[in-house]
Amino acid sequence: MAAETRGLAVHPAPAGARIIGLGAHLPTRVVDNDEIAPGINSSDNWITVRSGIARRRFAAPDETVADMAVEAAAKAVANAGADPADVDLVVVATCTHALQLPGAAPEVAHRIGATTAGAVDMNGACAGFCYALNSVSDTIRAGNSKLAVVVGAERYTNILDMTDRGTAFLFGDGAGAMVLAASDQPGIGPVVWGSDGSQKDLINQRPDEEPQRSDAGLPFIRMQGPAVYRWAVTALAAVAREACERAGIKPEELGAFVPHQANLRIIDALTRSLKLPESVVIARDIVEVGNTSAASIPLALTHLVEAGEVPSGAPALLLGFGSGLTYAAQVVLTP
Amino acid sequence: MSSRPTVVVTGLGATTPLGGDVASTWSAMLAGKSGVRTLTEGWADDLPVRIGAPVAVDPKDVLERVRARTLDRSQQLALIAAKEAWADAGSPEVDPERLAVVIASGIGGVVTLLTAYDTFREHGPRRVSPHTIPMLMPNGPAATVGLELRARAGVHAPVSACASGSEAVAVALDVLRAGRADVVVCGGTEAAIHPLPVLAFWQMRALSLRNDEPQAASRPFDKARDGFVMAEGAGVLVLETLEHAKARGAKVYAELAGAGMTSDAHHIAAPEPTGAGAARAIDLALRDAGLSTTDVSHVNAHATSTPLGDIAETLALRTAFGAQLDRIPVTATKSMTGHLLGAAGAVEAIATVLGIKHRICPPTINLDDVDDEVDIDVVVVDPRELPSGAGISNSFGFGGHNVTLAFKEA
Amino acid sequence: MAELNDTEILTGMAEIIEEVTGVPAADVQPQRAFVDDLEIDSLSMVEILVAAEERFGVRIPDEAARDLRTVQDAVDFIKTTGVPA
C-alpha cells in the first residue's frame, strides 16, 4: 500500500545571514596577576609565561551573566543601527549562568526591548558561541528569523576556585554580542564541528567528589591543562583549515584569526600550524581579559573591529573549542 | 549611548573654612591646613560640642548689605561661590533657555527658620519678616543663583543629606545629557552651625567631642576618631557640553565622565556596614564613565571621621577595586575642611577636578595611627604627585544615599 | 506720646527705607511713589511698614497699607489716623 507523504509549509528563505553589528561589555574591576598569584602561591611571571595573561576582569558582586549579556547585546543592536523591537530571536551562549532556570536569554530579550523575540540559552562551553552563531545563521537562512542577537556571556567567578593552581589565573568575566540579519550576500560560512566525549573529564565540575562550593553555590571548574593543550594544538589546525575551505577562502586570505582565547600558547601554536602570514591579524584579547569562555570570541572580534585593526567586510576565522570536548568553527565576514 | 554629549567643567567657585575662594581653599588643602576652630559665638560656650568650621571669609564682608539681608546664610554662600564660578567660566553669554541651575543643600535656610520662630515667640507675628519663606525654603539657594544668572531651563535642588552636593553634580550631568540645557551651574551649600542642628547631631553621637584640640578633631581613618566636625560653606561648578565649550573657546578643567547613584535601604542614618550599596555606586560611576579600575589615579573619599562610616567606605572601595586599590592613593579632605554637609560633595568635586588637572592629591591630616581595618593607601603629611588618570569622588548621606562622581582628564 | 511732625516722620521713614532697601535717605521725597519711583517690592513694603509701626508707636492695618502709594501718604497716615499700637 502506498504511504501518503506530505510536507509542512516552509518560509521563503533568504540566501543567508550576515553580521551587521558588534558589542562588547567588560566589568569595571581589573584584576591583575599580582592579585591572583598569592592565592595560588605563584607569581605574575609564572602566569604570563604559562598563559600570556596579564589581567582579567571580575564582575561586580551584583553583576550577573544576564546583566553583562544585556549590556553587550544593547551595544551590538545600537552598533547595527537596528530597532530592538525588530529583533525576533535572542540566543545566549553561556555555561556559567547561575541557575538552571530560567535561562538568561528571555531576560536579556526583555531588557533590551526585543519583546516579541524567541529566546533560548545554549551551553557549548567555550565552543558555545560558534555553535550558537551557526544555529542562528541557519535559522535565518531557513527563513525562521530576520534579525537576531547572539551573545556569549560568562561569569566564571561563579565557578572559580581562587586557590586552584590549574584554573584560578585563567578565567575572567565579560560578554560579547553580534547582530545577525538576513542577507542576499551570505556573510557566515559553513560550520565545521565535532566532539570527543571520551575526554569529557578533561574540563569539568566534580560535585560528587568535592563538597565545597563557590560563593554562587556551584561546584568549581577543574581542568587538566596539559592534556587540553595537547589536544588543542594537534586536533584543531585541521578543523581551522576545513572551515576556511568550506567557506571558499584560503587561510592566507583571512583578515583575522579569532580563536577561542584559551591560552596564548595555543593561539600561537595554531597560528604557526596554519602558516598564517603577517597580513592576518591574530586576536590576542586574552592578554587583557583572560579566558572568558563563550564570550571570548565575540569580545575579541569586537575589540579588533573597534580598534580599527580589521577592515569592514574582511573574512575572519572563528574557532571555538573546549569542555566536552567539543568544537565548532566558521569563517565570517566582519561587519 | 554613544550619542550622549561629552560634559566638561569650565568654571569653579567656592567659599569654605579654608578660604573665601577656590584658589585659597586649594592652596590651604595642599598645605594641609585645618579650617576647624573653637566656636566663639556665645551660644557655643554651654554646649557639649564647642568646635566647628565656619567659613574663613564671612559673607557679610563680600556681599552688599542690602542684598545679604534678604538671604539666608546658605543662600549667601551659594551666591558667592556661584558668582566666582561664573566669572571663572568667563561670564559667558548663554541663551537663558539653555542655562539651568542645580544647587543642593542638606537643610536649606535652617538658621532663618529657627531665628524667625524665636522672633515670633518674643515679638509677635508682625515682626516675622516677609522674606522668611524665600529664605528658609530648601530651594532658596538654587533659586537665588538661578535669579542671579537668569537661568530659564530649570532650577533644581536635590536633597540627600551629606550626598546632596555630589547629587547636584550628577543631576546636572543628566540635564546636559538629556539635552535640556547647554550649560548648568551646579553645586551645594550649607550654613547650619547653630545650637539646634549642633545639638541634634550631638544627640546622635555623630560629632567629635575633641573640644580642647579643634584642629585635631577631624581625623578620618584614624584610630582615635570620634565623629565629624560641623562645617559650613559652598562649592559650585559650571558644567557644559564640550561642543558648547569649544564653540566659545572656554577653558576646560576636566571631563565629568560619569556618575553612579544607589541607595542602601538599610538604616535611616547608619551606613550599610559592608558598604555594598556604596560599592555599587562606585562601579556604576566607572561604568557610566567607560572606565576600568586601572584608569583611576586617585580617590577623594567621603570619610567624615566617624567610627562606622570610614570602615564601610574602606570595604566599599575594596569591593569595587579589588587589589587595584593598593596602587590608588586615597585622600579625605574633610580632615581639613570638616564636614560641609550639603556642600561637601561639591567642594570635594572641585578638589578632585583640581587634583587630576594638576596631578596632585591633597593630604589627609591628623592621620597619626591608621585604624587596623583601613587597608588603603591614604595620602598623608604631604600632597602626592599623581600619574595621569581619572579621579573618583564619593559622597554618602544619612538616609543611605550613595553618590560617586568620575572625572577624566580633559 | 508727643505728637510727631511731618519732618520727624519723614526722616524716620527715610532711615527705615534706606535700612531695608538701600535706597538713599535723600531720595525719599514726599511725592515719590514707593513702587513706581523708589522701586520697592511688596515684601520690602511689609518690612518697612512693620518697622514704621514700631518706630512711631502706631498700627497700620493691611487694608490701610494698600492705599499708601506715596511717601507722603504714609507720613499723613502715621500722623493722623495711625491707631496707637
CSV table of C-alpha atoms in Angstrom, one decimal, chain A residues 25-32 34-35 55 57 60-63 67 71 74-75 78, chain B residues 1 279-280 282-284 286-287 291-295 318-324 327:
chain,number,residue,atom,x,y,z
A,25,HIS,CA,30.9,44.6,27.7
A,26,LEU,CA,33.6,44.2,30.4
A,27,PRO,CA,33.1,44.7,34.1
A,28,THR,CA,35.0,47.7,35.5
A,29,ARG,CA,37.1,45.7,38.0
A,30,VAL,CA,40.5,44.9,36.6
A,31,VAL,CA,42.3,42.0,38.4
A,32,ASP,CA,45.9,41.7,37.5
A,34,ASP,CA,49.6,40.1,41.3
A,35,GLU,CA,46.1,39.9,42.8
A,55,ARG,CA,45.0,40.8,33.6
A,57,ARG,CA,38.0,41.4,34.7
A,60,ALA,CA,30.8,43.3,40.4
A,61,PRO,CA,29.1,41.4,43.2
A,62,ASP,CA,25.6,42.0,41.8
A,63,GLU,CA,26.6,41.8,38.1
A,67,ASP,CA,23.4,41.9,33.2
A,71,GLU,CA,25.0,45.5,28.0
A,74,ALA,CA,22.3,46.5,23.6
A,75,LYS,CA,25.6,47.9,22.3
A,78,ALA,CA,22.9,50.1,18.6
B,1,MET,CA,24.6,55.6,24.2
B,279,ALA,CA,30.5,49.8,46.1
B,280,ARG,CA,27.7,49.6,43.6
B,282,ILE,CA,31.4,53.3,42.5
B,283,ASP,CA,31.0,50.6,40.0
B,284,LEU,CA,28.1,52.4,38.3
B,286,LEU,CA,33.1,53.8,36.5
B,287,ARG,CA,30.8,52.0,34.0
B,291,LEU,CA,36.5,53.5,33.0
B,292,SER,CA,38.1,50.4,34.4
B,293,THR,CA,39.6,50.2,37.8
B,294,THR,CA,43.1,50.6,36.4
B,295,ASP,CA,42.2,54.0,34.9
B,318,ARG,CA,37.9,47.2,48.3
B,319,THR,CA,34.9,45.6,46.8
B,320,ALA,CA,34.9,47.9,43.8
B,321,PHE,CA,38.6,48.0,43.1
B,322,GLY,CA,39.9,44.7,44.4
B,323,ALA,CA,43.7,44.6,44.6
B,324,GLN,CA,43.9,47.6,42.3
B,327,ARG,CA,48.0,51.3,43.9
